[in-house]
Short mmCIF file of C-alpha atoms and ligand atoms in Angstrom, two decimals:
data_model
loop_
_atom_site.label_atom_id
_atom_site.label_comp_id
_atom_site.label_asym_id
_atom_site.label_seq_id
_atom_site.Cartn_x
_atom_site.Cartn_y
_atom_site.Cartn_z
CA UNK A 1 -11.29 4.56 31.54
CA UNK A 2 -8.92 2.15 30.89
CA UNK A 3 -5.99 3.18 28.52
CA UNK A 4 -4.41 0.96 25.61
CA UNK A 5 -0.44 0.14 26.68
CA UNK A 6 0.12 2.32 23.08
CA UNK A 7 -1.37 5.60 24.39
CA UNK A 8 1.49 6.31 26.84
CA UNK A 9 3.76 6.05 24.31
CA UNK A 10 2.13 8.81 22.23
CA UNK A 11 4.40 11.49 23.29
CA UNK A 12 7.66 11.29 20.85
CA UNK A 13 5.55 10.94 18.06
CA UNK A 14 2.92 14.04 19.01
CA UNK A 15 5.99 15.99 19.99
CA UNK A 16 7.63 15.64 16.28
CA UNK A 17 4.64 16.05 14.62
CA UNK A 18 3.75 19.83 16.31
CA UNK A 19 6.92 21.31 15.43
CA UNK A 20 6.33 20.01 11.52
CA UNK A 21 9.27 17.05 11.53
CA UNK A 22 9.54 15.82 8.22
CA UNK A 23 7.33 13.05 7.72
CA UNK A 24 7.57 9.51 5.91
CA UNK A 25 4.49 6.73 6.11
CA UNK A 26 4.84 3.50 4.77
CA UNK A 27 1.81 1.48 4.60
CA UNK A 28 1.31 -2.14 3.47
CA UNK A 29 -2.29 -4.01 3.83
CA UNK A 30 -2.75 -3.71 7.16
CA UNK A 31 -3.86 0.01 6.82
CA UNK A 32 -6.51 -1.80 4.50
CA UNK A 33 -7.80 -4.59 6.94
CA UNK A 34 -10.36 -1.83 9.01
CA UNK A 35 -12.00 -1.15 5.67
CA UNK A 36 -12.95 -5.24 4.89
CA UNK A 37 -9.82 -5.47 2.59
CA UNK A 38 -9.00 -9.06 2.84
CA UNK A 39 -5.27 -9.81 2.64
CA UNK A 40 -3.61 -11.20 -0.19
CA UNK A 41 -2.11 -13.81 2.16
CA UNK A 42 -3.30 -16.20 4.11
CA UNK A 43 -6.65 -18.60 4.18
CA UNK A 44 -8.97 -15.31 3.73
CA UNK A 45 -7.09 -14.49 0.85
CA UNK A 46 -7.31 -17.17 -1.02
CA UNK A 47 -9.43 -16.99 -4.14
CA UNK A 48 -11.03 -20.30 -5.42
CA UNK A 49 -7.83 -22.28 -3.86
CA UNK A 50 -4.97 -20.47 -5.71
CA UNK A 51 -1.61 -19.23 -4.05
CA UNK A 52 -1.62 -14.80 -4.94
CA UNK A 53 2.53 -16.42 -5.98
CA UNK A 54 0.69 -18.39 -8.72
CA UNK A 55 -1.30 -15.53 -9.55
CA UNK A 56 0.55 -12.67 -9.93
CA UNK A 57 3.19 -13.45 -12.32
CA UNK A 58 3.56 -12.60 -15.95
CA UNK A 59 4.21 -16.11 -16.34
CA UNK A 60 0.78 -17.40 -15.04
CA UNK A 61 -0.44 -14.16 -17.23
CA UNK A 62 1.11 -15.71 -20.09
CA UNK A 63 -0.30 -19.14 -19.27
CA UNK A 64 -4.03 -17.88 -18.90
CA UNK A 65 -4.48 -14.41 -18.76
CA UNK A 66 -8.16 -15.00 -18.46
CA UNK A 67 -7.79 -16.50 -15.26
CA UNK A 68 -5.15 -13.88 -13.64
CA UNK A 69 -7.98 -11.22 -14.80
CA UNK A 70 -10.65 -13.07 -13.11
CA UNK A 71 -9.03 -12.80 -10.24
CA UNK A 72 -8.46 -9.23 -10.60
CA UNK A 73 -11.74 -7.86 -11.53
CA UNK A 74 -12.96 -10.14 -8.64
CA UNK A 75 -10.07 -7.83 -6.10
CA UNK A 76 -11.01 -4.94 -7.90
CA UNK A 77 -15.29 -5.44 -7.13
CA UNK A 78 -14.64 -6.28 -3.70
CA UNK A 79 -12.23 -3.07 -3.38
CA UNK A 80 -15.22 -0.72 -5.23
CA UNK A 81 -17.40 -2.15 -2.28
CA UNK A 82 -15.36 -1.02 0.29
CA UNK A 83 -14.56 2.54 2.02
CA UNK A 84 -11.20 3.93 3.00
CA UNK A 85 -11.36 3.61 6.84
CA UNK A 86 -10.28 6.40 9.47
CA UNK A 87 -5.99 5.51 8.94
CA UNK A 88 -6.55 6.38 5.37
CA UNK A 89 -8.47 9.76 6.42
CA UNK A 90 -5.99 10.93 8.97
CA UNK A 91 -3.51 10.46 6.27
CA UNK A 92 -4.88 12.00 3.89
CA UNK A 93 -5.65 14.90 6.26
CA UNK A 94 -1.35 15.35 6.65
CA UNK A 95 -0.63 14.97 3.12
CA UNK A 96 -2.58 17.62 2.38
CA UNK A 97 -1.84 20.10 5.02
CA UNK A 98 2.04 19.43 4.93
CA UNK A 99 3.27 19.24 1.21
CA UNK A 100 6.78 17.96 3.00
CA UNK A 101 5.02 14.43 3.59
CA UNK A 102 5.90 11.53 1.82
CA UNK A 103 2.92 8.37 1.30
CA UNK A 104 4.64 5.68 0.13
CA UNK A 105 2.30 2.55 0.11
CA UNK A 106 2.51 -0.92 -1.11
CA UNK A 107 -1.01 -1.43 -0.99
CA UNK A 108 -2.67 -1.32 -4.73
CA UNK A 109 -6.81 -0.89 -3.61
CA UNK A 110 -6.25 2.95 -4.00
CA UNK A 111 -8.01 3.40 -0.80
CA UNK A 112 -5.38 6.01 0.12
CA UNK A 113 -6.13 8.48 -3.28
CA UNK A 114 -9.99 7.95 -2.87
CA UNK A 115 -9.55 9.43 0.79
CA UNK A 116 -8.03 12.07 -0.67
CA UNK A 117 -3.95 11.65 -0.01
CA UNK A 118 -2.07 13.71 -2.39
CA UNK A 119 1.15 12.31 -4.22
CA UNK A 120 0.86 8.85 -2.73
CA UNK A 121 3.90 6.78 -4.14
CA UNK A 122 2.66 3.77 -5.23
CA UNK A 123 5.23 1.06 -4.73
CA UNK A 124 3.60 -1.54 -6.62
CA UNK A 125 1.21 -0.43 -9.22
CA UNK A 126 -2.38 0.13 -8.55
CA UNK A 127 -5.47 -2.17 -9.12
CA UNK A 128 -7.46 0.38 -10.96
CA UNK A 129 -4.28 1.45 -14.04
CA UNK A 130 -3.80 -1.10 -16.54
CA UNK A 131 -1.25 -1.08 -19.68
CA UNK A 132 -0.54 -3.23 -22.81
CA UNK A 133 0.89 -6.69 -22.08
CA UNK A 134 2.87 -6.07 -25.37
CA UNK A 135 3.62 -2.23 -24.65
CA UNK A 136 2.54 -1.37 -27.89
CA UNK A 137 4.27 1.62 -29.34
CA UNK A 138 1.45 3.87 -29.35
CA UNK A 139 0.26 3.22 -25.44
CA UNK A 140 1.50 4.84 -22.57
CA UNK A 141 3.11 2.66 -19.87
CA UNK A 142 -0.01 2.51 -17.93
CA UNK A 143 -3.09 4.30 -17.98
CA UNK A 144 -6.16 4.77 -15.63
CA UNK A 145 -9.16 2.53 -15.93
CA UNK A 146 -12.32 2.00 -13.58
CA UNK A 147 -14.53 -0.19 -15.63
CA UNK A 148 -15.67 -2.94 -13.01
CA UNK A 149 -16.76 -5.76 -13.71
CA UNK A 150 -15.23 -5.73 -17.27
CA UNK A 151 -18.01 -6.94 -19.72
CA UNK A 152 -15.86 -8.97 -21.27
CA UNK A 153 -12.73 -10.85 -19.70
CA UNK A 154 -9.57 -10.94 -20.36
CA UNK A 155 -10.34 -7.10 -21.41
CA UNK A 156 -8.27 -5.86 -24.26
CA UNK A 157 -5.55 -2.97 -25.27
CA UNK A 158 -7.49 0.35 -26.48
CA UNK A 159 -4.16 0.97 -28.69
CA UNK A 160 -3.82 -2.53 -30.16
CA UNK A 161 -6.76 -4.72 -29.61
CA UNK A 162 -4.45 -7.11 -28.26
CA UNK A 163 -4.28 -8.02 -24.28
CA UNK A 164 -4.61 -5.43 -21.36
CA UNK A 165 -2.33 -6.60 -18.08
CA UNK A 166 -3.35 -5.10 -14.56
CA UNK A 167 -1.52 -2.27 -13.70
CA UNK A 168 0.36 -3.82 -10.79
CA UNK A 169 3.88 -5.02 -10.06
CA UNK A 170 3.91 -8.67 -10.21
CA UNK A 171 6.60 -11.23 -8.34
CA UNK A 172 9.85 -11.15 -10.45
CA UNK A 173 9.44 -7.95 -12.01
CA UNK A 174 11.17 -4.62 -11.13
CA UNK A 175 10.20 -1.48 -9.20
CA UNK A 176 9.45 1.32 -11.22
CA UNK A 177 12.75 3.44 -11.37
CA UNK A 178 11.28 6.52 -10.32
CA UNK A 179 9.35 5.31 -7.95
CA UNK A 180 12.24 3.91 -6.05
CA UNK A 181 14.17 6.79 -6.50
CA UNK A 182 11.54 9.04 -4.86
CA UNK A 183 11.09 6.51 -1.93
CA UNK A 184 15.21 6.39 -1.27
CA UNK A 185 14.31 10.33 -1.51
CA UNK A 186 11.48 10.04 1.01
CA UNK A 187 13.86 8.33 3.67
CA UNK A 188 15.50 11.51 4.47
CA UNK A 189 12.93 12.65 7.07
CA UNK A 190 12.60 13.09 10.94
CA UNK A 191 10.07 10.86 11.38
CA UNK A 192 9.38 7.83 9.60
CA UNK A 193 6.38 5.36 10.42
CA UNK A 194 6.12 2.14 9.06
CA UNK A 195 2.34 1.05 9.28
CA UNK A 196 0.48 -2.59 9.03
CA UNK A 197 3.11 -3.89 6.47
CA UNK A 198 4.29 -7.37 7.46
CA UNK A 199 7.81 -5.93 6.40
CA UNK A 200 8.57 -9.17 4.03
CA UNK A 201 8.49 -7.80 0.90
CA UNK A 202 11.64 -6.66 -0.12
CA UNK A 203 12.92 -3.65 -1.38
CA UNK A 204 9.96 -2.19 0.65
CA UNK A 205 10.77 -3.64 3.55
CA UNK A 206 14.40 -2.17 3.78
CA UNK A 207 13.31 1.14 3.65
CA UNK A 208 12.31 1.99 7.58
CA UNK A 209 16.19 0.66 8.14
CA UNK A 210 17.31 3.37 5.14
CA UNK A 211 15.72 5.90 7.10
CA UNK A 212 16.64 4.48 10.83
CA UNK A 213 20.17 5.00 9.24
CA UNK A 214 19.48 8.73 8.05
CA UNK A 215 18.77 9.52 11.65
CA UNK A 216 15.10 9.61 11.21
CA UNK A 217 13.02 8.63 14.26
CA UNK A 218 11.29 4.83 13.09
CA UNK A 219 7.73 3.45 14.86
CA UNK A 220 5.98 0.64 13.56
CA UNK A 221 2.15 0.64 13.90
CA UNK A 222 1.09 -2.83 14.10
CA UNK A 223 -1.32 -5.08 15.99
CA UNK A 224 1.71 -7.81 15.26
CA UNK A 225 4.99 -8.33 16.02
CA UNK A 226 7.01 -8.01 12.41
CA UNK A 227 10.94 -8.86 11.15
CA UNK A 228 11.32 -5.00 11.55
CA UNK A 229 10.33 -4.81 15.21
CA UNK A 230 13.39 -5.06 16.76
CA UNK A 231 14.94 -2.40 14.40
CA UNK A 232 13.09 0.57 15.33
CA UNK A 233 12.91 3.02 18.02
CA UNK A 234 9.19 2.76 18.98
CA UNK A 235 6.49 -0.04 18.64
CA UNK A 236 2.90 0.86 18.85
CA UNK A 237 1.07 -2.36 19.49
CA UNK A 238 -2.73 -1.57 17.92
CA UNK A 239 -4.52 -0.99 14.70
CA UNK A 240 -3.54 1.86 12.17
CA UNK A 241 -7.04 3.12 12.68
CA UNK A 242 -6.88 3.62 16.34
CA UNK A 243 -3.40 4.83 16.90
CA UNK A 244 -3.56 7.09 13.78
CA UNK A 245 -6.96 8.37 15.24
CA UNK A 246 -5.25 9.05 18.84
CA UNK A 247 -2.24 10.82 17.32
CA UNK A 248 -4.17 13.32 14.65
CA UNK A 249 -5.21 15.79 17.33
CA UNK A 250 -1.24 16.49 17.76
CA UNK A 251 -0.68 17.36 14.28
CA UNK A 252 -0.59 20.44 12.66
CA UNK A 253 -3.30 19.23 10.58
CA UNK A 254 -6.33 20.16 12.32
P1 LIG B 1 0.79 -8.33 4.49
O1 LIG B 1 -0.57 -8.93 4.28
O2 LIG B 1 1.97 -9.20 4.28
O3 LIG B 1 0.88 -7.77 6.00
C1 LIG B 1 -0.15 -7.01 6.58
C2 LIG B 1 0.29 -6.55 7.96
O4 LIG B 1 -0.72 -5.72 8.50
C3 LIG B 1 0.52 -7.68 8.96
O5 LIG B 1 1.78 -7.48 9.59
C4 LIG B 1 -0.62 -7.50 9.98
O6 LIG B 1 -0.20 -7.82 11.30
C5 LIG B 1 -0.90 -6.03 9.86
N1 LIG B 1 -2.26 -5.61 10.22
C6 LIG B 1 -3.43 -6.31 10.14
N2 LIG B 1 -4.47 -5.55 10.51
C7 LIG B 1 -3.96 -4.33 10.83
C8 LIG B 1 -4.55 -3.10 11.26
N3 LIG B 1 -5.88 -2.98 11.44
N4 LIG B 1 -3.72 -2.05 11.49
C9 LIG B 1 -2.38 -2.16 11.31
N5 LIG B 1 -1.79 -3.29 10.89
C10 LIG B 1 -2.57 -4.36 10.65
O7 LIG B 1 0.84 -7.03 3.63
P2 LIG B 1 2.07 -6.13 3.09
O8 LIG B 1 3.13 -6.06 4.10
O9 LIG B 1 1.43 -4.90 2.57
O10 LIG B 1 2.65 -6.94 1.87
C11 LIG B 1 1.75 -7.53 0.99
C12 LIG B 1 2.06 -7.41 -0.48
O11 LIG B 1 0.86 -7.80 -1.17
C13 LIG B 1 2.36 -6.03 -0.96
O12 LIG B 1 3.31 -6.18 -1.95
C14 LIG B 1 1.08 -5.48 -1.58
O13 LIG B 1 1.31 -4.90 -2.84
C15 LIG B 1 0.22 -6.68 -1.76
N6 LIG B 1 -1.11 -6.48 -1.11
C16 LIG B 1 -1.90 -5.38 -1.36
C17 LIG B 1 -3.13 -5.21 -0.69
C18 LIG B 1 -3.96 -3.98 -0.89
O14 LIG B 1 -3.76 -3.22 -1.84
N7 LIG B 1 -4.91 -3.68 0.03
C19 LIG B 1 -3.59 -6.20 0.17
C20 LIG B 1 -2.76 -7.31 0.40
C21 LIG B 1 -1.53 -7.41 -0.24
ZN1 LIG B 2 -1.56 -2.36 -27.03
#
């Protein structure tokens, strides 16, 4: 049996993890790839030819919101079609066993609550809320809906009758205040792992270096190399699903 170079390099991680070290995940789309997720960059992300930046704006929005919510009911039936893979289960599996464990994610498919992970932080909005593009007084910022396909597109405000915007955090706009206050929160920890994000989007991406800097142990879980690499103590070169898979049976959570 041959082993992967990553599963001699187990050991720091297993250790931490059986004597309950605070724990802090953050995952991006490449925690999403092993369930046919296709990213939102690159040539397999493109939809019908258009850049995501051209996309997810409010200014494209504004332009033709019809468009930006084809593309989004399109995202959100290919996301209903897929299943959260084994990285999302052995996640889930910690969050609930250890109530200490902070899910941050970036990812908006909502793979991670449909496998179960409690109080996932949801850096940028999720595919599946949706609010009123005019925040009409009587609607709440954002609000859960699963219809898919939409009958009718662009779908419209339940409050107002005027337009409903995805529930997601679009280029240009600003991180939901609590939500960033609970992730500078969650990089207090002993552990943090930093998981198939390409570590570009910012302020996502600066929060391994937060925690690196609060004395936390930082691994990134990656079949790539990333701009974070360098910057943390221990690179595991492989897929979130097999290294998460490998390290479960050293966590309390069994
Ligand atoms: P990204 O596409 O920029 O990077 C993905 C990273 O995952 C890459 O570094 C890649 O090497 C790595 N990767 C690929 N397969 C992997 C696997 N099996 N295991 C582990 N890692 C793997 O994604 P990002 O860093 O999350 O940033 C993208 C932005 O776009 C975010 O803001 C996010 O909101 C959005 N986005 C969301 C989704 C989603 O919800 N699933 C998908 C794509 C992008
Ligand atoms: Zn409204």
């Amino acid at each position: 049996m041959t082993l992967m170079p990553w599963e001699r390099e187990l050991a720091p991680i297993a250790e931490r993890l059986r004597v309950g070290a605070r724990t802090t995940v953050l995952t991006g789309a490449g925690v999403s790839t092993g369930s046919g997720v296709p990213p939102v960059r690159g040539d397999e992300g493109l939809w019908r030819r258009y850049r995501p930046e051209t996309l997810a704006t409010p200014a494209a929005f504004q332009r033709d919101p019809g468009l930006v919510w084809e593309w989004y009911d399109w995202r959100r039936q290919l996301v209903a079609g897929c299943e959260p893979n084994r990285a999302h289960a052995v996640l889930a599996a910690w969050t609930r066993h250890d109530p200490t464990m902070r899910l941050i994610t970036q990812n908006v498919d909502g793979l991670h609550e449909r496998a179960g992970s409690e109080r996932v932080i949801r850096f940028h909005g999720s595919l599946w809320e949706v609010g009123c593009w005019d925040r009409c007084p009587s609607s709440p910022a954002r609000w859960s809906d699963l219809t898919v396909p939409f009958p009718v597109l662009p779908p419209t405000c339940r409050y107002c009758g005027g337009l409903l915007r995805p529930g997601v955090v679009w280029f240009g706009e600003g991180i939901d205040p609590t939500v960033l206050a609970d992730s500078e929160a969650a990089t207090a920890c002993e552990l943090f792992l930093t998981i198939g994000t390409s570590a570009l989007v910012y302020p996502a991406a600066g929060l391994v270096a937060r925690a690196r800097e609060r004395g936390a142990f930082t691994v990134e879980i990656n079949p790539d190399e990333t701009p974070v690499s360098d910057h943390v103590d221990l690179v595991l070169r492989g897929t979130a699903e097999a290294i998460l898979d490998a390290i479960e049976p050293h966590s309390a959570a069994r």
